[in-house]
Amino acid sequence: MQKPEKVQEAVEVIRAMPQVRQMPRLGLVLGTGLGGAASALKTDYSVPYEDIAGFPTSTVHSHSGRLAFGSLAGVPVAALMGRFHLYEGYTPEEVAFGVRVLAGLGIHTLVVTNAAGALNPLFDAGSLMAVTDHINLTGTSPLTGPNHDAWGPRFPDMSRAYDPFLVQAAMDAAMRIGIRLEKGVYIGVRGPQLETPAETRMLRALGADAVGMSTVMEVLAARHMGLRVLTISSLTNKNLPDCMAETSLEQVVAAAEASSQNLGRLLAELAPALDTPSRGNDAA
């Protein structure tokens, strides 16, 4: 388990920054190639991760590695511009570090974005998907080890890891602005290799609609700390095991960048719902 004092040290460093004029109520994690969604943000200040005590450094070139402060349609927000992954060699605790810092700053809602491969044959590459549930196939968790009771319970409930009210709000917002938004289950794997055809068949048989190499560690940490969570996946490629097309990181990034403007529009439309009081993750 992460040492709470390391997280608190980073929180105090940020709170002492005179450029950060208001503490965020909303947290945002921008995934691979999705930096363009930041166009929806009015950014007041950003700081490199390496300038914040304890922060890991993102090693993926499509992640800018900065913490940005500003607003989303008037809602105070802090955005992790780039994340950390298990495949980079980071521990689950390091992957979840940024989310825990955002929680320490006082956010009540976390919006996680990612680039993912579509497993559901009815979903098209280039579209967005609201995550309704996940399958953790990484074999690990940021909650392993001694529990820090001030953060959350030893055995946190995950029956509604993704807030049903926010998922429905996202579907409604997408309809208002004319964006197709799918709903489905995300399966998290370690990577960094992409899936074989046989693995793709297995993942689909397990009930997943999209596969990716991030998000799960962050969501587990966020829910442990009582945050509401909404996750939106950018479906960058289509995994069809019987006619598997080769793909590359460059193609994934390009596809994510192409969908990032729609993601930004969706987030801006969603902002009022994201800033509503908690409904205890019990809304239908």
CSV table of N, CA and C in Angstrom, one decimal, residues 201-262:
chain,number,residue,atom,x,y,z
A,201,ARG,N,-10.3,-13.7,-28.6
A,201,ARG,CA,-11.5,-14.5,-28.4
A,201,ARG,C,-11.8,-14.7,-26.9
A,202,MET,N,-10.8,-15.0,-26.1
A,202,MET,CA,-10.9,-15.2,-24.7
A,202,MET,C,-11.5,-14.0,-24.0
A,203,LEU,N,-11.0,-12.8,-24.3
A,203,LEU,CA,-11.4,-11.6,-23.6
A,203,LEU,C,-12.9,-11.3,-24.0
A,204,ARG,N,-13.3,-11.6,-25.2
A,204,ARG,CA,-14.7,-11.4,-25.6
A,204,ARG,C,-15.6,-12.4,-24.9
A,205,ALA,N,-15.1,-13.6,-24.8
A,205,ALA,CA,-15.9,-14.7,-24.1
A,205,ALA,C,-16.0,-14.4,-22.6
A,206,LEU,N,-15.1,-13.6,-22.0
A,206,LEU,CA,-15.2,-13.3,-20.6
A,206,LEU,C,-16.2,-12.2,-20.4
A,207,GLY,N,-16.7,-11.5,-21.5
A,207,GLY,CA,-17.8,-10.5,-21.4
A,207,GLY,C,-17.3,-9.1,-21.6
A,208,ALA,N,-16.1,-8.9,-22.1
A,208,ALA,CA,-15.6,-7.6,-22.3
A,208,ALA,C,-16.0,-7.0,-23.7
A,209,ASP,N,-16.2,-5.7,-23.7
A,209,ASP,CA,-16.5,-5.0,-24.9
A,209,ASP,C,-15.3,-4.2,-25.5
A,210,ALA,N,-14.3,-3.9,-24.6
A,210,ALA,CA,-13.1,-3.2,-25.0
A,210,ALA,C,-12.0,-3.6,-24.1
A,211,VAL,N,-10.7,-3.5,-24.6
A,211,VAL,CA,-9.6,-3.9,-23.8
A,211,VAL,C,-8.5,-2.8,-23.9
A,212,GLY,N,-7.9,-2.6,-22.7
A,212,GLY,CA,-6.8,-1.6,-22.6
A,212,GLY,C,-5.8,-2.0,-21.5
A,213,MET,N,-4.8,-1.1,-21.4
A,213,MET,CA,-3.7,-1.4,-20.5
A,213,MET,C,-3.6,-0.3,-19.3
A,214,SER,N,-4.8,0.3,-19.0
A,214,SER,CA,-4.7,1.3,-18.0
A,214,SER,C,-6.0,1.3,-17.2
A,215,THR,N,-6.3,2.3,-16.5
A,215,THR,CA,-7.7,2.6,-15.9
A,215,THR,C,-8.0,1.9,-14.7
A,216,VAL,N,-7.8,0.5,-14.7
A,216,VAL,CA,-8.3,-0.3,-13.6
A,216,VAL,C,-7.7,0.1,-12.2
A,217,MET,N,-6.3,0.3,-12.2
A,217,MET,CA,-5.7,0.6,-11.0
A,217,MET,C,-6.2,2.0,-10.4
A,218,GLU,N,-6.4,2.9,-11.4
A,218,GLU,CA,-6.9,4.3,-11.0
A,218,GLU,C,-8.3,4.2,-10.4
A,219,VAL,N,-9.1,3.4,-11.0
A,219,VAL,CA,-10.5,3.3,-10.6
A,219,VAL,C,-10.6,2.6,-9.2
A,220,LEU,N,-9.8,1.6,-9.0
A,220,LEU,CA,-9.8,0.9,-7.7
A,220,LEU,C,-9.4,1.9,-6.6
A,221,ALA,N,-8.3,2.6,-6.9
A,221,ALA,CA,-7.9,3.6,-5.9
A,221,ALA,C,-8.9,4.7,-5.6
A,222,ALA,N,-9.6,5.2,-6.7
A,222,ALA,CA,-10.6,6.2,-6.6
A,222,ALA,C,-11.8,5.8,-5.8
A,223,ARG,N,-12.3,4.6,-6.1
A,223,ARG,CA,-13.4,4.1,-5.4
A,223,ARG,C,-13.1,3.8,-3.9
A,224,HIS,N,-11.9,3.3,-3.7
A,224,HIS,CA,-11.5,3.0,-2.3
A,224,HIS,C,-11.5,4.3,-1.5
A,225,MET,N,-11.2,5.5,-2.1
A,225,MET,CA,-11.2,6.8,-1.4
A,225,MET,C,-12.6,7.5,-1.5
A,226,GLY,N,-13.6,6.8,-2.1
A,226,GLY,CA,-15.0,7.3,-2.1
A,226,GLY,C,-15.3,8.3,-3.2
A,227,LEU,N,-14.5,8.3,-4.3
A,227,LEU,CA,-14.7,9.2,-5.4
A,227,LEU,C,-15.8,8.6,-6.3
A,228,ARG,N,-16.6,9.4,-6.9
A,228,ARG,CA,-17.5,9.0,-8.0
A,228,ARG,C,-16.6,8.9,-9.2
A,229,VAL,N,-16.9,7.9,-10.1
A,229,VAL,CA,-16.1,7.6,-11.2
A,229,VAL,C,-16.9,7.5,-12.5
A,230,LEU,N,-16.4,8.2,-13.5
A,230,LEU,CA,-17.0,8.0,-14.9
A,230,LEU,C,-15.8,7.8,-15.8
A,231,THR,N,-15.8,6.7,-16.6
A,231,THR,CA,-14.8,6.4,-17.5
A,231,THR,C,-15.3,6.4,-19.0
A,232,ILE,N,-14.6,7.1,-19.9
A,232,ILE,CA,-14.9,7.1,-21.3
A,232,ILE,C,-13.7,6.6,-22.0
A,233,SER,N,-13.9,5.5,-22.9
A,233,SER,CA,-12.9,4.9,-23.7
A,233,SER,C,-13.0,5.4,-25.1
A,234,SER,N,-11.9,5.8,-25.7
A,234,SER,CA,-11.8,6.0,-27.1
A,234,SER,C,-11.4,4.7,-27.8
A,235,LEU,N,-12.3,4.2,-28.6
A,235,LEU,CA,-12.1,2.9,-29.3
A,235,LEU,C,-11.3,3.2,-30.5
A,236,THR,N,-10.0,2.9,-30.4
A,236,THR,CA,-9.0,3.3,-31.5
A,236,THR,C,-8.8,2.2,-32.6
A,237,ASN,N,-9.2,1.0,-32.3
A,237,ASN,CA,-9.0,-0.1,-33.3
A,237,ASN,C,-10.1,-1.2,-33.0
A,238,LYS,N,-10.3,-2.0,-34.0
A,238,LYS,CA,-11.3,-3.1,-33.8
A,238,LYS,C,-10.6,-4.4,-33.8
A,239,ASN,N,-10.8,-5.2,-32.7
A,239,ASN,CA,-10.1,-6.5,-32.6
A,239,ASN,C,-11.1,-7.6,-33.1
A,240,LEU,N,-10.9,-8.0,-34.3
A,240,LEU,CA,-11.7,-9.1,-34.9
A,240,LEU,C,-10.8,-10.3,-35.1
A,241,PRO,N,-10.9,-11.3,-34.2
A,241,PRO,CA,-9.9,-12.4,-34.2
A,241,PRO,C,-9.8,-13.2,-35.5
A,242,ASP,N,-10.9,-13.2,-36.3
A,242,ASP,CA,-10.8,-14.0,-37.5
A,242,ASP,C,-10.3,-13.3,-38.7
A,243,CYS,N,-10.1,-12.0,-38.5
A,243,CYS,CA,-9.5,-11.2,-39.6
A,243,CYS,C,-8.7,-10.1,-38.9
A,244,MET,N,-7.7,-10.5,-38.1
A,244,MET,CA,-7.0,-9.6,-37.2
A,244,MET,C,-6.1,-8.7,-38.1
A,245,ALA,N,-6.2,-7.4,-38.0
A,245,ALA,CA,-5.4,-6.5,-38.7
A,245,ALA,C,-4.2,-6.0,-37.8
A,246,GLU,N,-3.1,-5.9,-38.4
A,246,GLU,CA,-1.9,-5.4,-37.6
A,246,GLU,C,-2.2,-4.0,-37.2
A,247,THR,N,-1.7,-3.6,-36.0
A,247,THR,CA,-1.8,-2.2,-35.6
A,247,THR,C,-0.5,-1.8,-34.8
A,248,SER,N,-0.4,-0.6,-34.5
A,248,SER,CA,0.8,-0.1,-33.8
A,248,SER,C,0.4,1.1,-32.9
A,249,LEU,N,1.4,1.5,-32.1
A,249,LEU,CA,1.1,2.6,-31.1
A,249,LEU,C,0.8,3.8,-31.9
A,250,GLU,N,1.5,4.0,-33.0
A,250,GLU,CA,1.3,5.3,-33.8
A,250,GLU,C,-0.1,5.3,-34.4
A,251,GLN,N,-0.7,4.2,-34.8
A,251,GLN,CA,-2.0,4.1,-35.3
A,251,GLN,C,-3.0,4.3,-34.2
A,252,VAL,N,-2.7,3.8,-33.0
A,252,VAL,CA,-3.6,4.0,-31.8
A,252,VAL,C,-3.7,5.4,-31.4
A,253,VAL,N,-2.5,6.1,-31.4
A,253,VAL,CA,-2.4,7.5,-31.0
A,253,VAL,C,-3.2,8.3,-32.0
A,254,ALA,N,-3.0,8.1,-33.3
A,254,ALA,CA,-3.6,8.8,-34.4
A,254,ALA,C,-5.2,8.7,-34.2
A,255,ALA,N,-5.6,7.5,-34.0
A,255,ALA,CA,-7.1,7.3,-33.9
A,255,ALA,C,-7.6,8.0,-32.6
A,256,ALA,N,-6.9,8.0,-31.5
A,256,ALA,CA,-7.3,8.6,-30.3
A,256,ALA,C,-7.3,10.1,-30.5
A,257,GLU,N,-6.3,10.7,-31.2
A,257,GLU,CA,-6.3,12.1,-31.4
A,257,GLU,C,-7.5,12.5,-32.3
A,258,ALA,N,-7.9,11.7,-33.2
A,258,ALA,CA,-9.0,12.0,-34.1
A,258,ALA,C,-10.3,12.1,-33.3
A,259,SER,N,-10.5,11.3,-32.2
A,259,SER,CA,-11.7,11.3,-31.4
A,259,SER,C,-11.6,12.3,-30.2
A,260,SER,N,-10.5,12.9,-30.0
A,260,SER,CA,-10.3,13.7,-28.8
A,260,SER,C,-11.2,14.9,-28.8
A,261,GLN,N,-11.5,15.5,-30.0
A,261,GLN,CA,-12.3,16.7,-30.0
A,261,GLN,C,-13.7,16.4,-29.6
A,262,ASN,N,-14.2,15.2,-30.1
A,262,ASN,CA,-15.6,14.8,-29.6
A,262,ASN,C,-15.6,14.5,-28.2
